[in-house]
Each structure stands twice: as structure tokens, then as C-alpha cells.
Coordinates of C-alpha atoms and ligand atoms in Angstrom, one line a residue:
X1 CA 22.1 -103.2 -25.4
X2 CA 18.6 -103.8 -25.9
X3 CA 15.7 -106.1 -25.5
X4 CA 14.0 -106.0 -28.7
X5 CA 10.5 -108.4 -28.7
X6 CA 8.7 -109.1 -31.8
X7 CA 5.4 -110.6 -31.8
X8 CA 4.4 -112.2 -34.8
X9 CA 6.7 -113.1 -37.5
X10 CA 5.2 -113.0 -40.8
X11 CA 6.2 -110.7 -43.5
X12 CA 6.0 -107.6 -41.1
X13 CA 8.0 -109.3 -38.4
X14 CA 10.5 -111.0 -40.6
X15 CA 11.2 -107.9 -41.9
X16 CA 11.8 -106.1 -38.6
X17 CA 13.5 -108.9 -36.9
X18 CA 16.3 -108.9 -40.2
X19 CA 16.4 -105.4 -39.9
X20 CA 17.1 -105.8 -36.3
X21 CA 19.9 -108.7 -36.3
X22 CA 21.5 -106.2 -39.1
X23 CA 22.2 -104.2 -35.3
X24 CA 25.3 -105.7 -33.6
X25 CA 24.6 -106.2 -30.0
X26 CA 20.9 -106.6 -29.0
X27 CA 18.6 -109.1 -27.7
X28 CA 16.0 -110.2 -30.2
X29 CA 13.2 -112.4 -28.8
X30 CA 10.7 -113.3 -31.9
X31 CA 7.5 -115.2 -31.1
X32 CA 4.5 -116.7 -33.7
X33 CA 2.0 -118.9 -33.1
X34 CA 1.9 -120.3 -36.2
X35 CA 4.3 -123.1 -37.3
X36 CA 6.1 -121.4 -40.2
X37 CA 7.0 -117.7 -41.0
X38 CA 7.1 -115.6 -44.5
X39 CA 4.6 -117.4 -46.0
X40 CA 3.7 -115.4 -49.7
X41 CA -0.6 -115.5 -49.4
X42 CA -0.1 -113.9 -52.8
X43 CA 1.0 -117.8 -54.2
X44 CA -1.7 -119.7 -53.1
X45 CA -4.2 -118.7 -55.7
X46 CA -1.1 -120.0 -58.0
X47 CA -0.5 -122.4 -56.2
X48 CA -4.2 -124.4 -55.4
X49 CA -4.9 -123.5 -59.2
X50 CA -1.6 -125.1 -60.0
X51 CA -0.1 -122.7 -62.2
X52 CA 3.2 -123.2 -60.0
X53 CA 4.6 -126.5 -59.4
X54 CA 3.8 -126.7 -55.3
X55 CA 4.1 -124.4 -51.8
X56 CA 7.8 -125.2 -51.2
X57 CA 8.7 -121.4 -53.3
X58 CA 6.1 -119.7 -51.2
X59 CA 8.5 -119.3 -47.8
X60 CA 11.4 -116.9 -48.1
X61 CA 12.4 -117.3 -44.4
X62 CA 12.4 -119.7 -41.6
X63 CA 13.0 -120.0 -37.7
X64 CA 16.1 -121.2 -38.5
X65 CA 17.2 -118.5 -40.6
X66 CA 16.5 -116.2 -38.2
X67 CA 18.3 -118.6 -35.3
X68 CA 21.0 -118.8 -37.4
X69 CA 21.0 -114.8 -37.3
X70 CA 21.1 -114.6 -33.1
X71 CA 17.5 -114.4 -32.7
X72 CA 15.7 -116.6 -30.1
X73 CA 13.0 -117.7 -32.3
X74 CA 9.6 -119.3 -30.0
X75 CA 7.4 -120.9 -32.7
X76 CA 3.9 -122.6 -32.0
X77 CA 3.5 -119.9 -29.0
X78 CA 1.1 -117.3 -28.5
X79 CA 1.6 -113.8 -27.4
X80 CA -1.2 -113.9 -24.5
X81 CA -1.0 -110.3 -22.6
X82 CA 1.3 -107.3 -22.6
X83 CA 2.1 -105.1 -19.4
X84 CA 3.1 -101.9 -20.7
X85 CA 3.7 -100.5 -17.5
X86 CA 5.6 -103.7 -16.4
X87 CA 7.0 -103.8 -19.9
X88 CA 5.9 -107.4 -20.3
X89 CA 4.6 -109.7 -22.8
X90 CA 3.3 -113.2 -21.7
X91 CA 3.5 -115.8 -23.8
X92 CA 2.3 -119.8 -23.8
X93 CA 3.6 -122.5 -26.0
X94 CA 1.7 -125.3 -27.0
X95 CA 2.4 -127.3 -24.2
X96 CA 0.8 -124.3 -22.6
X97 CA 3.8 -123.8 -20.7
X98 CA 4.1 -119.9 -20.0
X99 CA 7.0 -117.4 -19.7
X100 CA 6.7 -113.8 -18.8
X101 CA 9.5 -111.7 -21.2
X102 CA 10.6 -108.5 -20.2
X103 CA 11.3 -105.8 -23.1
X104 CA 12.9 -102.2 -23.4
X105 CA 11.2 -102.0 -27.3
X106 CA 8.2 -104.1 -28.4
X107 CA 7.3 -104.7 -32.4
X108 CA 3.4 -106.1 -33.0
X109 CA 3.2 -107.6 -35.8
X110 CA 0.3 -109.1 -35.6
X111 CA -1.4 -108.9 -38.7
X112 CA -4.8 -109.7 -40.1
X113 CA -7.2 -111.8 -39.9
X114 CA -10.2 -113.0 -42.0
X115 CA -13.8 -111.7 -41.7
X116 CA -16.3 -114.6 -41.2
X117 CA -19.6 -112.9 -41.5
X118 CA -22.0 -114.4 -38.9
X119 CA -24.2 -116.3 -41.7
X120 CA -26.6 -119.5 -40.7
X121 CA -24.3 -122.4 -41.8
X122 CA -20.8 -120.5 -41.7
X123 CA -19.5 -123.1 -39.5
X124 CA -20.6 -126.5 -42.2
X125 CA -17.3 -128.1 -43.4
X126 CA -15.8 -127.5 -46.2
X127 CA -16.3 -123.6 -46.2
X128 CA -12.9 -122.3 -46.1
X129 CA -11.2 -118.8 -45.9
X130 CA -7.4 -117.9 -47.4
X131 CA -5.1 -116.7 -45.2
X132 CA -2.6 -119.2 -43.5
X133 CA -0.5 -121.5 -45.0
X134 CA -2.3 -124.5 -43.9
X135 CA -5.8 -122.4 -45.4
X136 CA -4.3 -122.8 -48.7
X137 CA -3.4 -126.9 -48.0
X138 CA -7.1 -127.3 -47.0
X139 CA -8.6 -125.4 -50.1
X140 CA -6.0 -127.3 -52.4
X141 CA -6.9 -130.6 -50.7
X142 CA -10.6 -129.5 -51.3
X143 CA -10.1 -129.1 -54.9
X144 CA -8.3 -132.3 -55.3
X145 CA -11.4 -134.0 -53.9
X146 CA -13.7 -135.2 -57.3
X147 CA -17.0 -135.2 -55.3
X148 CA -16.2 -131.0 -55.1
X149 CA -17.4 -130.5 -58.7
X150 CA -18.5 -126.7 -57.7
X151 CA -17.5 -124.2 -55.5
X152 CA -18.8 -120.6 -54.5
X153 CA -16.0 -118.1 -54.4
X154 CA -17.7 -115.3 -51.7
X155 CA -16.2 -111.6 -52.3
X156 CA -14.6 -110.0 -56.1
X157 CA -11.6 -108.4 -53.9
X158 CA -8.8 -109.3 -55.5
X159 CA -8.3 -112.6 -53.2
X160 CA -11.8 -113.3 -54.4
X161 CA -10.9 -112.6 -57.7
X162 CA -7.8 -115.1 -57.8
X163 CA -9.5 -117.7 -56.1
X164 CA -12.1 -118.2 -58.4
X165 CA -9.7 -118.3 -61.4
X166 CA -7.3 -121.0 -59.8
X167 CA -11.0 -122.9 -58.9
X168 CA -12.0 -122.2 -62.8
X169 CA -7.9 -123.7 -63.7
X170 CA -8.5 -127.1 -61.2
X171 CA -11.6 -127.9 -63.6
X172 CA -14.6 -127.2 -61.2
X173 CA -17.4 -124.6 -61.4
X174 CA -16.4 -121.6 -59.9
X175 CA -19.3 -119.2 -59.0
X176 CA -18.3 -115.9 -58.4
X177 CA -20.5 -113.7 -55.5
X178 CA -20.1 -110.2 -54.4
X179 CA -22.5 -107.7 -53.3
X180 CA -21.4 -104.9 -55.7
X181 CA -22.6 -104.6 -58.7
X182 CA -18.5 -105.4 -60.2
X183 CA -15.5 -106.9 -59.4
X184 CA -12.0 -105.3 -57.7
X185 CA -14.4 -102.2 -56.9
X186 CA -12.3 -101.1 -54.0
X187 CA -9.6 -100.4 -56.2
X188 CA -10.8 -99.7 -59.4
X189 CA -13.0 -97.3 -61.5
X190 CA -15.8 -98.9 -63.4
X191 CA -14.4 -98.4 -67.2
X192 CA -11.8 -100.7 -65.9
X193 CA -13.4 -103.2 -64.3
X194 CA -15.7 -104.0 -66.9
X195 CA -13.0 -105.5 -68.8
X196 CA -11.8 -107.2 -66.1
X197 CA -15.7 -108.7 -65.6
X198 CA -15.4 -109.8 -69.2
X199 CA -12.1 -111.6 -68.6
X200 CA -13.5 -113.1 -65.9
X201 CA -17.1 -115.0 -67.8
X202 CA -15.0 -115.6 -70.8
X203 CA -12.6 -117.2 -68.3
X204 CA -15.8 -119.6 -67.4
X205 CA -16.5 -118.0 -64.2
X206 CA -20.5 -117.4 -63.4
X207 CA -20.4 -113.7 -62.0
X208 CA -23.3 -113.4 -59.6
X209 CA -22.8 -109.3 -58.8
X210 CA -25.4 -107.3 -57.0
X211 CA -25.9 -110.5 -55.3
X212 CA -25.5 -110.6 -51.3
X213 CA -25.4 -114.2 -49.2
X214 CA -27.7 -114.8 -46.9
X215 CA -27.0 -118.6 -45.5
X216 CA -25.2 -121.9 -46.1
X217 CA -27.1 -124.8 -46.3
X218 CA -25.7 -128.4 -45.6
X219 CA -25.9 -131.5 -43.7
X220 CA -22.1 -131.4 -41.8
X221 CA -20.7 -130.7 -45.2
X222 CA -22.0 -127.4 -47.3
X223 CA -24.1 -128.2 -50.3
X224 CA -25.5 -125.1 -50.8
X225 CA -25.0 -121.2 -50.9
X226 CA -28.4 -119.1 -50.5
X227 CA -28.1 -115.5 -51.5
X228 CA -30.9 -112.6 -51.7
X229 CA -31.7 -113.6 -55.3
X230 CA -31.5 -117.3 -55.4
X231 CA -30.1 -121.0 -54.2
X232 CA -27.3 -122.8 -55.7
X233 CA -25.5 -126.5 -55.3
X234 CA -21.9 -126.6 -54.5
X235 CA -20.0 -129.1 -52.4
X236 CA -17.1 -126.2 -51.1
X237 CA -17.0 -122.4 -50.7
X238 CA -14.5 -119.7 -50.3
X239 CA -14.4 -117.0 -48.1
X240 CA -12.8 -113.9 -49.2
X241 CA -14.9 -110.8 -48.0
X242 CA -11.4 -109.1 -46.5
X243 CA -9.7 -108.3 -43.6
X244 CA -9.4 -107.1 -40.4
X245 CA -6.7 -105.9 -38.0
X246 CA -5.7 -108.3 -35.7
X247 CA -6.7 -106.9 -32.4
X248 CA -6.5 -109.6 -30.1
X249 CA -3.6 -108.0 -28.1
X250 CA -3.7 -104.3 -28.8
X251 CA -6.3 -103.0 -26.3
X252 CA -5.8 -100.1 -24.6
X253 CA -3.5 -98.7 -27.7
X254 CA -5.0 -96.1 -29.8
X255 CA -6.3 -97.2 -32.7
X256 CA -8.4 -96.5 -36.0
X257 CA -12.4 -97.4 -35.7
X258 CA -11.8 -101.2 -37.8
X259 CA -9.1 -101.5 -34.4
X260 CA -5.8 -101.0 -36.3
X261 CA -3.4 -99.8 -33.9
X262 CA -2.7 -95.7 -34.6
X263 CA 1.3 -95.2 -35.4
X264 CA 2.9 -92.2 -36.0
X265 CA 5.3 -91.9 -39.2
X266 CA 7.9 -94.2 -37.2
X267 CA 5.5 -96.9 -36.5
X268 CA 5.6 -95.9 -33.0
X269 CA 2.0 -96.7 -30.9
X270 CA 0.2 -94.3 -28.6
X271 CA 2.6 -96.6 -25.6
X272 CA 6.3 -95.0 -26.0
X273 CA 9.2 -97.5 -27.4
X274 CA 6.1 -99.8 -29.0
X275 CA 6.0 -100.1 -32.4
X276 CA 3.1 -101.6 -34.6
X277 CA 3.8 -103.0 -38.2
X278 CA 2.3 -104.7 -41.5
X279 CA -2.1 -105.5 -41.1
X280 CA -2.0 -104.9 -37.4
X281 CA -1.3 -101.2 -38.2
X282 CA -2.4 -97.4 -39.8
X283 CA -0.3 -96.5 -42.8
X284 CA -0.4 -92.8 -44.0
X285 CA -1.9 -92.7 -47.1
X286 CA 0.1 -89.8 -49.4
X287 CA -2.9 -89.6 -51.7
X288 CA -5.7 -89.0 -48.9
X289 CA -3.3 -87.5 -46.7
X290 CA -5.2 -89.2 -43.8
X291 CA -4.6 -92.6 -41.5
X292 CA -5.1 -95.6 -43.8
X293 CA -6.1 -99.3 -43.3
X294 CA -4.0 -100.9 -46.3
X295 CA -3.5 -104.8 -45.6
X296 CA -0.2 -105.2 -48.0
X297 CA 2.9 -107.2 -48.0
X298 CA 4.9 -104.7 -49.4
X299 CA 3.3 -102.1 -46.6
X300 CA 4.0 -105.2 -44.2
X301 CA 7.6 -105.0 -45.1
X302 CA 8.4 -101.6 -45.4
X303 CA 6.8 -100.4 -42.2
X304 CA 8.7 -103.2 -40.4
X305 CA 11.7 -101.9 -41.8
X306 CA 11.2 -98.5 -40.5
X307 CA 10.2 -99.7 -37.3
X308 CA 13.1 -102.0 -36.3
X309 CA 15.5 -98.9 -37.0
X310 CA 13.6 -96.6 -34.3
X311 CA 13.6 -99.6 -32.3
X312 CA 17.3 -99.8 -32.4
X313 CA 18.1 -95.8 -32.1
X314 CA 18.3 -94.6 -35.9
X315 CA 15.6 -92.3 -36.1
X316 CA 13.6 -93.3 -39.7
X317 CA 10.3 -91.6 -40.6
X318 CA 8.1 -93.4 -43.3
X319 CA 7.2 -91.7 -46.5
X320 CA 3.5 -93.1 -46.1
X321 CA 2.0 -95.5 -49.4
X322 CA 0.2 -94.5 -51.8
X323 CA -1.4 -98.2 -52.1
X324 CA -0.1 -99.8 -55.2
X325 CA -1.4 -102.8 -55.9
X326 CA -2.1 -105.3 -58.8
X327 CA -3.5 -108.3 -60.6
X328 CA -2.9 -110.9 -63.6
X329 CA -6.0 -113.2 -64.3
X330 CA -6.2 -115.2 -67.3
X331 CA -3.4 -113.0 -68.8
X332 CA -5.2 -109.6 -68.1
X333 CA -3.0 -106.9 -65.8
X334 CA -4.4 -104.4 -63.9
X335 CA -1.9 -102.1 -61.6
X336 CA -3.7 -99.0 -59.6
X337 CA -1.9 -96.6 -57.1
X338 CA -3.8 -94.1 -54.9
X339 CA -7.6 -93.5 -55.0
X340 CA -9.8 -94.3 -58.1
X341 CA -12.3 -91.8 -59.1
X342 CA -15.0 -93.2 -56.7
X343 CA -12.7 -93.4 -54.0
X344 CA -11.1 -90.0 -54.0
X345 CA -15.0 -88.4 -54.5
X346 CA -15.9 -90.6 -51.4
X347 CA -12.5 -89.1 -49.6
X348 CA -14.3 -85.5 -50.3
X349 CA -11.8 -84.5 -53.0
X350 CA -13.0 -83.0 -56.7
X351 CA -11.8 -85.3 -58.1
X352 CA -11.5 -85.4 -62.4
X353 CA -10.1 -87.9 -64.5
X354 CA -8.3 -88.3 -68.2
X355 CA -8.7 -91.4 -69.8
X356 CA -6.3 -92.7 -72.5
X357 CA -6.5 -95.6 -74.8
X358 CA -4.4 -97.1 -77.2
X359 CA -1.8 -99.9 -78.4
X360 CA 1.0 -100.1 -76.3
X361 CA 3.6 -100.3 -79.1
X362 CA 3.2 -98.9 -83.2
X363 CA 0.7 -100.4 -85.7
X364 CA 3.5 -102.1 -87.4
X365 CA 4.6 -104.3 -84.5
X366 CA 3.9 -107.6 -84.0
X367 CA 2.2 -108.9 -80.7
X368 CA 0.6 -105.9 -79.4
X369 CA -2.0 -105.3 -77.3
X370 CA -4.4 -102.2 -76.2
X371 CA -3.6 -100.3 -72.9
X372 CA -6.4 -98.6 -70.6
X373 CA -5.0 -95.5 -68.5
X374 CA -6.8 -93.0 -66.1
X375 CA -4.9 -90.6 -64.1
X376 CA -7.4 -88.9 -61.2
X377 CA -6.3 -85.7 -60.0
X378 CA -7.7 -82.7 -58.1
X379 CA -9.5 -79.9 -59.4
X380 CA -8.6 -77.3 -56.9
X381 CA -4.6 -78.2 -56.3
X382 CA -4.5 -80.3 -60.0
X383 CA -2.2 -82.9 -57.8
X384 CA -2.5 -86.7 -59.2
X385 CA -4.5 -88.8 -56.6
X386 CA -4.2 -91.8 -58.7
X387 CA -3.9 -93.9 -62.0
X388 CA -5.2 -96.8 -63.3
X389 CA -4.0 -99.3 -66.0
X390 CA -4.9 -102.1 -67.6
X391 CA -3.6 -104.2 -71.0
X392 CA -2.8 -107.9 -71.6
X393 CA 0.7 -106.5 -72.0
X394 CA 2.9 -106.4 -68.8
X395 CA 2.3 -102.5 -68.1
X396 CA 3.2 -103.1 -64.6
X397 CA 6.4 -100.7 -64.1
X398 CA 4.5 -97.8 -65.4
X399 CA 2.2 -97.3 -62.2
X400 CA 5.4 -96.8 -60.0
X401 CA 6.1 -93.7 -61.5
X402 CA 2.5 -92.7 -60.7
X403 CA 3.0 -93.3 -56.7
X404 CA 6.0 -91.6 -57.0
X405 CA 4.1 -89.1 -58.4
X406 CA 1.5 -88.9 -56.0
X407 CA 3.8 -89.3 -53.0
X408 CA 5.7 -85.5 -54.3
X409 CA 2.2 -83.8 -54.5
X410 CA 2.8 -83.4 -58.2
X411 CA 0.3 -81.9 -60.2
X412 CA -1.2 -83.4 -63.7
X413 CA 0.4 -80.2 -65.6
X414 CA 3.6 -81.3 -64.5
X415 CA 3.1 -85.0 -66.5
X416 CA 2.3 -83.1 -70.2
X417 CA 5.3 -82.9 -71.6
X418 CA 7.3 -85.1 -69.3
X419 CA 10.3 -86.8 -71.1
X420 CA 9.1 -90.2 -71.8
X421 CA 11.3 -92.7 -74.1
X422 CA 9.6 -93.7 -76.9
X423 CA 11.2 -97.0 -78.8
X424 CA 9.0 -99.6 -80.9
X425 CA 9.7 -102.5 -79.0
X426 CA 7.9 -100.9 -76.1
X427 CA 5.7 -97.8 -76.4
X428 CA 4.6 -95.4 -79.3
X429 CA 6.2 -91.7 -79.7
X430 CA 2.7 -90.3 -78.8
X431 CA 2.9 -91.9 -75.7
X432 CA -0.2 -92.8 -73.4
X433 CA 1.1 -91.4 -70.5
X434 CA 1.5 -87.9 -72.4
X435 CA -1.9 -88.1 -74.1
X436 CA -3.5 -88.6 -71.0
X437 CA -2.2 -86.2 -69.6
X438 CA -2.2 -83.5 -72.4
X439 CA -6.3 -84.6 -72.2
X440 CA -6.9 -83.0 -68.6
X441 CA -9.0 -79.9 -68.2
Ligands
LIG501 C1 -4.6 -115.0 -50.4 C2 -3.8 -113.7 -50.2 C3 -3.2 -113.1 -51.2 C4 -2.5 -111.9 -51.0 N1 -1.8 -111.3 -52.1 C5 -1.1 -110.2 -51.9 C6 -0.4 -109.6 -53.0 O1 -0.4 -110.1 -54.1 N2 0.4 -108.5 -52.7 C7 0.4 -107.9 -51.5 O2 1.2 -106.9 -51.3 N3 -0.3 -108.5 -50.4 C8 -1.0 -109.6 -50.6 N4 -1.7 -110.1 -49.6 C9 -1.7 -109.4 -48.2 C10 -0.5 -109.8 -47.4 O3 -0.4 -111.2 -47.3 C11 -0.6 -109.2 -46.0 O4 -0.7 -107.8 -46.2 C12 0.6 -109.6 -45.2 O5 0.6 -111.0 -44.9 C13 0.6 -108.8 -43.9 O6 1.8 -109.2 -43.2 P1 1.9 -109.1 -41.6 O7 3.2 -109.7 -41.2 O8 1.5 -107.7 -41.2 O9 0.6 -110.0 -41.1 P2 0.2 -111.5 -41.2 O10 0.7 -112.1 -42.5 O11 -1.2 -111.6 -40.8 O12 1.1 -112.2 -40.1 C14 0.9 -112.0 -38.7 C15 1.7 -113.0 -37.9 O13 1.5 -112.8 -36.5 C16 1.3 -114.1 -35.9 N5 0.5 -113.8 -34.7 C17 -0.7 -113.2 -34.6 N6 -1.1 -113.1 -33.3 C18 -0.2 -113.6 -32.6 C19 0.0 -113.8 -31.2 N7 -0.9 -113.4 -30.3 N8 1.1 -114.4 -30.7 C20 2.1 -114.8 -31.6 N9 2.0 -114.7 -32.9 C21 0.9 -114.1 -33.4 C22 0.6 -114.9 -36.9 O14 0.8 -116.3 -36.6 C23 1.3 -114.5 -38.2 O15 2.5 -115.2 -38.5 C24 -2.4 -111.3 -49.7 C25 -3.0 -112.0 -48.7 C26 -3.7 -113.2 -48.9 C27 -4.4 -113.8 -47.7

């Protein structure tokens, strides 16, 4: 038998501690500081811009749940030290009562947490970032507020992105700032995103791009946002620059330079028999083939998975991520997996591209709509680093053959004359994902 400790018990943990209580006979002590677990971040733009009914879908666990399981569950208390040598972790609830709980395997799953740039102002009311639950009840309570007619949306990541739509949906002014001269540029190539940039001012959403901030301005509540170009009236703002590991706890581990602790391929730390999991964590990217820093549920999950297995004695390596991700705003999809052509140029690959644009089904079908592929790939070994889409029709399943793709090293040549369905009610004969292919040098 085994004491197993998890701290932190959000997607990461609830992931490992399920995967844990699916093990007859150990002892599973889970502790969060927050007051709920498994909360989906990825609703509350749907939520607060009320294209769902309300919050109550957004859990898909609870304490309970996991009580119910044979876990001893401590909410509302914080992880405050671990002894690695005593094999410690001390821990204080609310009350500030503290107990000192021994472990033979440790899980951090500590996560991520918001960056708050140091700006004059930051700390004025009503300037909010998106990350807890109770974050999205104070930006939906915000927007509920009439006397908020406008609100600056700071950062076109993807949070950024989605925040300013469901701001745009509540009936305020959204303004829209980011530093670079587009949206979603992490993730996307620029003949992409200036469809999305289109979407998003037809949408109703003032883009201000190249455009850094410098200060918030305000008497106890915000009522301005000053950038390097200009000064604009709002009565709220949003904070959604990104991420950073949570490293509160993790000194002393090794870690990456943004202090993400360094796992191997079984999530296991520089400390023997501790694992690290979800935002807290590397991942091995397949398509750089190097430590990664990618803040994803889905990575969350996974890696927790494959960590609670070593923890309990089945030996499981990850297959690394390639970093699929995507996003629906006003209708428009975009779905990317692995580097985009500036991104694999700034990893130090040669990296080309082949671009393909058509409809998605035949001319003589009704509701159709153009879709936008690139596939990125290497000069030198012709292996795909990554592909891009993006159509107002749901092209989302086609990317996961592309991080398959990437994951087994294979090579553009190899996707020419792959067999590839073709039936009107979904795709043309002369499919994209042959012609873009077929188009590579
Ligand atoms: C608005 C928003 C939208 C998103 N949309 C998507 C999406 O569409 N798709 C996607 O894949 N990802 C999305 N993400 C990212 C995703 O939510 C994160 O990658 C995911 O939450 C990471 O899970 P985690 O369990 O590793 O960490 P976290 O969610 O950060 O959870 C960490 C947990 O640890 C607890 N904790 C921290 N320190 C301590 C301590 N000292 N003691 C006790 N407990 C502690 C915290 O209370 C928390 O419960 C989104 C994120 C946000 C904010």
C-alpha cells in the first residue's frame, strides 16, 4: 500500500486522483485551496457572454465525488511546504489549522496562474483577470452592472480573444488590445489570422493591435486604460496577457526558465517518486522535439493520467503533445497542431509551408463554406511540423489526423496520395488535404 498525495485538484489532479482510486488498495490524500474542483475555464467566455444558460455545466467533478471514491478530499487548504527528504507536505486550512502529511508518492498539480503586469493602476477595481471560477462570477457580475458600458479586453490570446466576444454578446463596447500587430499570433500564421481579425471588427470589436498598455487610470474604480498610442474611457477591463507556472511550492525542483517544474516522459520531477502534472509542468513537444510550456486542459489531463499510473507501479511513458488547440468566435473555427510557420522558423527549423483553399464540399451543395489549410513541414527531413485550418464549417476533426501525423515524424510526401474519403455531404473528391499536400516543393 501506498500513500499517494495530490496537491491541487483541478483538471490535472482530478484526473490523477481518478486514475488513482481506479488502484485497489492505496491511500489517496487530495488537497486544493480553492472551494470547488474541475472547473472548465474554457466555459466562461460562454458563459459571462451568455451563450450557455449558467456555470452549473462547467464542473465535471466534485469533493464529493472523489470522497465517494475513498479519497480524503481537504478543500479550502493550502499546500504550504514540502520536505522531500522528510517526505512531507504541510498543509493549513482556513481556519489556519495545520497538519503535516507524510507521503511515499507526491502529484503537484498545481497549475497556473495569471500574469499581472506591474502597470500604475493594476490594482483599481474592477480590473479583473480569468482564471478561477469565482474570476468568471466577478467578470459576469461586472457585465451585468449597466454603469460598465465599455470594457478593455488586454491580450488577443485566445482567452483574450473569447473574452472580448462574450463582452461584444452582453451589449457593451469591447476594446480589443495587444501588443502584436494581430490576434491568436502564438498559434497562428498571419494568412490565417487576418480572417480571424476580420471576424473579429465585423463582430463589433475595436482592435487596437501594435498597441502596448502603459497605465490604468481611476479613482478606486478604473475609468481608463492608457496605452503607448492613446487614452480611452471604460468603466472595467480584462486581463488576459497568459500564464505562468505556478511555482509557489516547487523550489528546489528543476525546472524550465518560466519555473515549470522539468518531468521526464513519466511526469516524474528531478525529486524521485514526485510527479508534476497539467500548467505546473514541461510537456515534450513532438513537433520541436524539446521541453515545452503548453498550459492545456487536455495536456492537464493526459499527463495526470500518466502520472497516477507510475505513481501506483505501472510504468507509462507519455507520447509528448503536439499542442492542438482551437477556437469558434462569431461562428469562425480555427484548429492548429504543432508549430506555425513563424514558430517553427523561431524553433531554428526550415521550415516551408503549402497552402490550400477551397469549399469544403462540391459547388452544387447547399450550405457550404470555404476552408483555409497550411501544413508546415521541414525542408531537410520533409516531416510535418504543423497545420493550420480555418472555415465557418466545423473542420475541427481534420487537425487530429495532423498531430497524429506530426507525433510519427511523418513526412509531407507521405500525405499526397493518402486515402482520403471523399462524399458530398462532407468534402470534395479533390480533397484539401491532398492538394495541399500535392502543392509542397
Ligand atoms: C478562461 C480560460 C479558458 C481556457 N480554455 C481552454 C480550452 O478551451 N482548452 C484547453 O485545453 N484549455 C483551456 N484553458 C486552459 C486550462 O484551463 C488549463 O490548462 C487547465 O486548467 C490546467 O489544469 P491544471 O489542473 O494543471 O491547473 P489549474 O487549473 O491551474 O489548477 C490548479 C489547482 O491547484 C490548486 N492549488 C494551487 N496551489 C495550491 C496549493 N499550494 N495548495 C493547494 N492547492 C493548490 C488550485 O486551487 C487549483 O485547483 C483555459 C483556461 C482559461 C483560464
Amino acid at each position: 500500500m501506498s500513500k499517494i498525495v495530490l496537491i491541487g485538484a483541478n483538471h490535472a489532479g482530478t484526473a490523477a486522483a481518478n486514475t488513482v482510486l481506479g488502484y485497489p488498495g492505496n491511500e489517496l490524500t487530495v488537497i486544493d485551496r480553492n472551494d470547488n474542483i474541475s472547473y472548465l475555464g474554457c466555459g466562461t467566455a460562454l458563459w459571462v457572454g451568455r451563450q450557455i444558460d449558467g456555470y452549473e455545466g462547467l464542473f465535471y467533478s466534485s469533493a464529493d465525488a472523489l470522497r465517494g471514491k475513498g479519497a480524503r478530499v481537504l478543500m479550502e487548504t493550502e499546500a504550504k511546504n514540502i520536505d522531500y527528504k522528510a517526505k512531507t507536505v504541510t498543509v493549513s486550512d482556513k481556519g489556519g489549522k495545520t497538519e503535516v502529511i507524510p507521503f511515499d508518492k507526491l502529484i503537484i498539480a498545481t497549475g497556473s496562474v495569471p500574469i499581472i503586469p506591474k502597470l500604475p493602476g493594476i490594482g483599481l477595481e474592477n480590473i479583473q483577470s480569468v482564471k478561477l471560477f469565482q474570476d468568471g462570477r466577478r467578470a459576469n457580475e461586472l457585465l451585468d452592472d449597466p454603469n460598465v458600458k465599455s470594457a478593455a479586453v488586454i491580450g488577443a490570446g485566445y482567452i483574450g480573444v473569447e473574452l472580448a466576444e462574450a463582452v461584444q454578446r452582453r451589449g457593451k463596447r469591447a476594446l480589443l488590445f495587444e501588443a502584436e500587430s494581430r490576434s491568436l499570433a502564438s498559434y497562428y500564421d498571419k494568412w490565417l489570422t487576418d480572417d480571424m481579425d476580420s471576424k473579429l471588427r465585423d463582430g463589433g470589436i475595436e482592435l487596437h493591435f501594435n498597441e502596448r498598455v502603459a497605465e490604468f487610470k481611476g479613482d478606486k474604480k478604473v475609468s481608463a486604460v492608457v496605452t503607448d498610442k492613446g487614452e480611452y474611457p471604460i468603466e472595467m477591463a480584462i486581463m488576459a496577457i497568459g500564464f505562468r507556472p505556478n511555482s509557489e511550492l516547487t523550489a528546489g525542483l528543476d525546472a524550465l526558465p518560466n519555473g515549470a517544474v522539468k518531468v521526464n516522459r513519466f511526469q516524474e520531477t528531478s525529486e524521485r517518486g514526485v510527479y508534476a502534472v497539467g500548467d505546473c509542468a514541461s510537456i515534450w513537444s513532438n513537433a520541436s522535439g524539446a521541453d515545452a510550456y503548453i498550459a492545456l486542459a487536455t495536456n492537464a489531463v493526459r499527463s495526470g493520467i500518466v502520472a497516477a499510473h507510475n505513481a501506483c507501479g505501472t510504468e507509462l511513458a507519455s507520447p509528448g503533445v503536439q499542442g492542438s488547440n482551437g477556437i469558434s468566435i462569431f461562428g469562425y473555427n480555427m484548429v492548429s497542431t504543432g508549430l506555425s510557420e513563424t514558430a517553427a522558423k523561431k524553433a531554428g527549423f526550415d521550415a516551408l509551408v503549402t497552402d490550400f483553399e477551397d469549399w469544403q464540399k462540391p459547388g452544387f451543395m447547399k450550405d457550404n463554406h470555404k476552408v483555409k489549410l497550411r501544413i508546415v513541414y521541414d525542408a531537410k527531413t520533409r516531416r510535418v511540423l504543423g497545420a493550420q485550418m480555418a472555415s465557418h464549417e466545423n473542420i475541427s476533426m481534420g487537425i487530429h489526423m495532423f498531430s497524429l501525423a506530426i507525433e510519427g515524424g511523418v513526412t509531407i510526401d507521405k500525405l499526397k496520395l493518402l486515402d482520403i474519403f471523399f462524399l458530398p455531404h462532407f468534402n470534395q473528391p479533390y480533397n484539401y488535404i491532398t492538394m495541399a499536400a500535392l502543392g509542397a516543393k
